[in-house]
Amino acid sequence: MTLTVLLADDHAMLRSGMRAIFETQPDLQCVAEVADGRAAVSEVARLRPDVAVLDIRMPKLDGLGATEMILSDPANRTKVLLLTTYDSDEYVYRALNAGASGFLLKSLPPEELISAVRVAARGDALIDPSVTQRLIARFAVSLAPPPTPPELALLTAREREVLQLVAAAYSNAEIAAQLHVGDETVKTHVSRVLAKLGLRDRVHAVAYAHVNGLVQGRR
Amino acid sequence: MTLTVLLADDHAMLRSGMRAIFETQPDLQCVAEVADGRAAVSEVARLRPDVAVLDIRMPKLDGLGATEMILSDPANRTKVLLLTTYDSDEYVYRALNAGASGFLLKSLPPEELISAVRVAARGDALIDPSVTQRLIARFAVSLAPPPTPPELALLTAREREVLQLVAAAYSNAEIAAQLHVGDETVKTHVSRVLAKLGLRDRVHAVAYAHVNGLVQGRR
DNA sequence: AACCGGGTCCCCCGCACGGGGGACTTCCGA
DNA sequence: TCGGAAGTCCCCCGTGCGGGGGACCCGGTT
């Protein structure tokens, strides 16, 4: 089974270089070459290649925009590999968000470009190692639980419980009902929480709880 | 400059296989072979190899635990490559959180294992393509901006501005000072915001703003 | 026995807040 | 030209909230 590839880059020389690389592989067929993003989008829609190799820097529509347009159309099953000279973080995040199957630097050895096309075609993905390192770091922090501020240890269990409810925007009366205690008790707890955390009022408490991850609204 | 490698796997046969692979490379030296995670940790601390290749499944301490121990010790500069037979998502996330430089399947071709060691040694990272695909999907959702609720479009620019400040726990008077308007004006804006968003009071507004990503407290 | 931290409940007081009105200006589109 | 939307400012009024006291009970420590 042969894989069809579309090449998009505004440098004709680079395109022919890549085409030459692919032609060494009997199962890879370069079905189109385009020089800008808009042409890439329309040719992908017309030819439905297995893989589109897009440069990020292109006239009219850059590779990221083209990726987004291609992948947002459910009729397309084309996988997108993005190529770039510089690996700006912003590019990477946007590319991955758009659903690209690869983010590679142009310094990639030819045989790895070939393997990348095969990887993308079978639905897997790959990212240049120099980018992966930072991606992991970013991913780790995005998964890491927010650091618990030390002053939170000053609170008793009951006070933390009340703080959670305050953060959920419940009024004192509502909290009292949920905890089956009097509302005067809740007022006492809230006052202690505010004093211990150095917060002015419950509004600050709500903000504090949210920025410190005491409320898991999605994430 | 030669790179030193530590191998950790509970199967002697697999270890000798990998050692044989590395011995084809004059600049790679396999300085230790261990059969469990605890030995891996202690030998890494003793020998300080450039790269440790750890199996995930190991007696006494698994590869993930060993990774965490190795990388949490700042005295170690050893990079960690994790090898596994099955690519469970949980493994991957934990490995990346611990700061591993690679997450590879044992089905990896020998030459790619060699290249992976070199990649890790120079501080980059790489992830098996079959895992990368799912990682991207997960990463994309963790980066995706929270869907903006439609009712937010009802607000005028000024009202959104005020909402931002309310969310930052400013009082009406403080907001008035920041916007150089009277506090009665702010009250009007706040009232309109509450009415348009169907919120009871500013406390709900703060919670609303945070859960809807109008405040970027980290993330 | 005395002590203390945590939890519960109570009173008073000042005030920021929010609802419900109204009013004026500017600007833009019908 | 006449609206209407947006922004600004004003008054009244009720109330939830938070500070400042105090009180009681319970469990554990000293």
mmCIF file of C-alpha atoms in Angstrom, chain A residues 69-144:
data_model
loop_
_atom_site.group_PDB
_atom_site.id
_atom_site.type_symbol
_atom_site.label_atom_id
_atom_site.label_comp_id
_atom_site.label_asym_id
_atom_site.label_seq_id
_atom_site.Cartn_x
_atom_site.Cartn_y
_atom_site.Cartn_z
ATOM 1 C CA MET A 69 -8.093 24.453 8.695
ATOM 2 C CA ILE A 70 -7.188 21.000 7.467
ATOM 3 C CA LEU A 71 -7.749 19.240 10.763
ATOM 4 C CA SER A 72 -10.937 21.088 11.619
ATOM 5 C CA ASP A 73 -12.565 19.635 8.525
ATOM 6 C CA PRO A 74 -13.758 16.171 9.518
ATOM 7 C CA ALA A 75 -13.886 15.133 5.851
ATOM 8 C CA ASN A 76 -10.103 15.224 5.794
ATOM 9 C CA ARG A 77 -8.209 12.224 7.026
ATOM 10 C CA THR A 78 -4.891 13.689 6.096
ATOM 11 C CA LYS A 79 -2.256 13.714 8.831
ATOM 12 C CA VAL A 80 -0.194 16.842 9.190
ATOM 13 C CA LEU A 81 3.522 17.022 9.787
ATOM 14 C CA LEU A 82 4.866 20.466 10.544
ATOM 15 C CA LEU A 83 8.383 21.470 9.631
ATOM 16 C CA THR A 84 10.157 24.514 10.920
ATOM 17 C CA THR A 85 13.576 26.030 11.111
ATOM 18 C CA TYR A 86 13.151 27.519 14.564
ATOM 19 C CA ASP A 87 11.294 25.813 17.356
ATOM 20 C CA SER A 88 9.385 28.580 19.058
ATOM 21 C CA ASP A 89 7.309 27.265 21.924
ATOM 22 C CA GLU A 90 4.257 29.148 20.772
ATOM 23 C CA TYR A 91 4.366 27.349 17.450
ATOM 24 C CA VAL A 92 4.595 24.008 19.163
ATOM 25 C CA TYR A 93 1.659 24.511 21.459
ATOM 26 C CA ARG A 94 -0.507 25.843 18.711
ATOM 27 C CA ALA A 95 0.484 23.014 16.420
ATOM 28 C CA LEU A 96 -0.279 20.362 19.001
ATOM 29 C CA ASN A 97 -3.530 22.016 19.902
ATOM 30 C CA ALA A 98 -4.549 21.911 16.277
ATOM 31 C CA GLY A 99 -3.854 18.199 16.323
ATOM 32 C CA ALA A 100 -0.716 17.963 14.189
ATOM 33 C CA SER A 101 0.862 14.516 14.038
ATOM 34 C CA GLY A 102 4.364 15.852 14.129
ATOM 35 C CA PHE A 103 6.506 18.836 14.867
ATOM 36 C CA LEU A 104 9.936 18.514 13.342
ATOM 37 C CA LEU A 105 12.944 20.700 12.687
ATOM 38 C CA LYS A 106 14.317 21.026 9.193
ATOM 39 C CA SER A 107 17.637 19.804 10.474
ATOM 40 C CA LEU A 108 16.052 16.368 10.579
ATOM 41 C CA PRO A 109 18.063 13.650 8.786
ATOM 42 C CA PRO A 110 16.357 12.515 5.568
ATOM 43 C CA GLU A 111 15.770 8.965 6.742
ATOM 44 C CA GLU A 112 14.004 10.275 9.797
ATOM 45 C CA LEU A 113 11.743 12.423 7.690
ATOM 46 C CA ILE A 114 10.772 9.297 5.814
ATOM 47 C CA SER A 115 10.122 7.437 9.017
ATOM 48 C CA ALA A 116 8.145 10.395 10.320
ATOM 49 C CA VAL A 117 5.803 10.230 7.346
ATOM 50 C CA ARG A 118 5.216 6.539 7.994
ATOM 51 C CA VAL A 119 4.620 7.197 11.684
ATOM 52 C CA ALA A 120 2.105 9.910 10.916
ATOM 53 C CA ALA A 121 0.340 7.809 8.306
ATOM 54 C CA ARG A 122 -0.321 5.027 10.782
ATOM 55 C CA GLY A 123 -1.860 7.502 13.228
ATOM 56 C CA ASP A 124 1.021 7.933 15.620
ATOM 57 C CA ALA A 125 2.854 11.144 16.259
ATOM 58 C CA LEU A 126 6.332 12.367 16.875
ATOM 59 C CA ILE A 127 7.992 15.483 18.088
ATOM 60 C CA ASP A 128 11.530 16.666 17.636
ATOM 61 C CA PRO A 129 13.606 15.702 20.685
ATOM 62 C CA SER A 130 14.768 19.255 21.274
ATOM 63 C CA VAL A 131 11.145 20.283 21.579
ATOM 64 C CA THR A 132 10.042 17.228 23.509
ATOM 65 C CA GLN A 133 12.259 18.191 26.412
ATOM 66 C CA ARG A 134 10.464 21.489 26.937
ATOM 67 C CA LEU A 135 7.130 19.924 26.192
ATOM 68 C CA ILE A 136 7.630 17.465 29.021
ATOM 69 C CA ALA A 137 8.544 20.253 31.388
ATOM 70 C CA ARG A 138 5.458 22.186 30.413
ATOM 71 C CA PHE A 139 3.294 19.109 30.580
ATOM 72 C CA ALA A 140 4.607 18.230 33.994
ATOM 73 C CA VAL A 141 3.757 21.600 35.457
ATOM 74 C CA SER A 142 0.344 21.506 33.838
ATOM 75 C CA LEU A 143 -0.275 18.203 35.589
ATOM 76 C CA ALA A 144 1.463 19.045 38.831
#
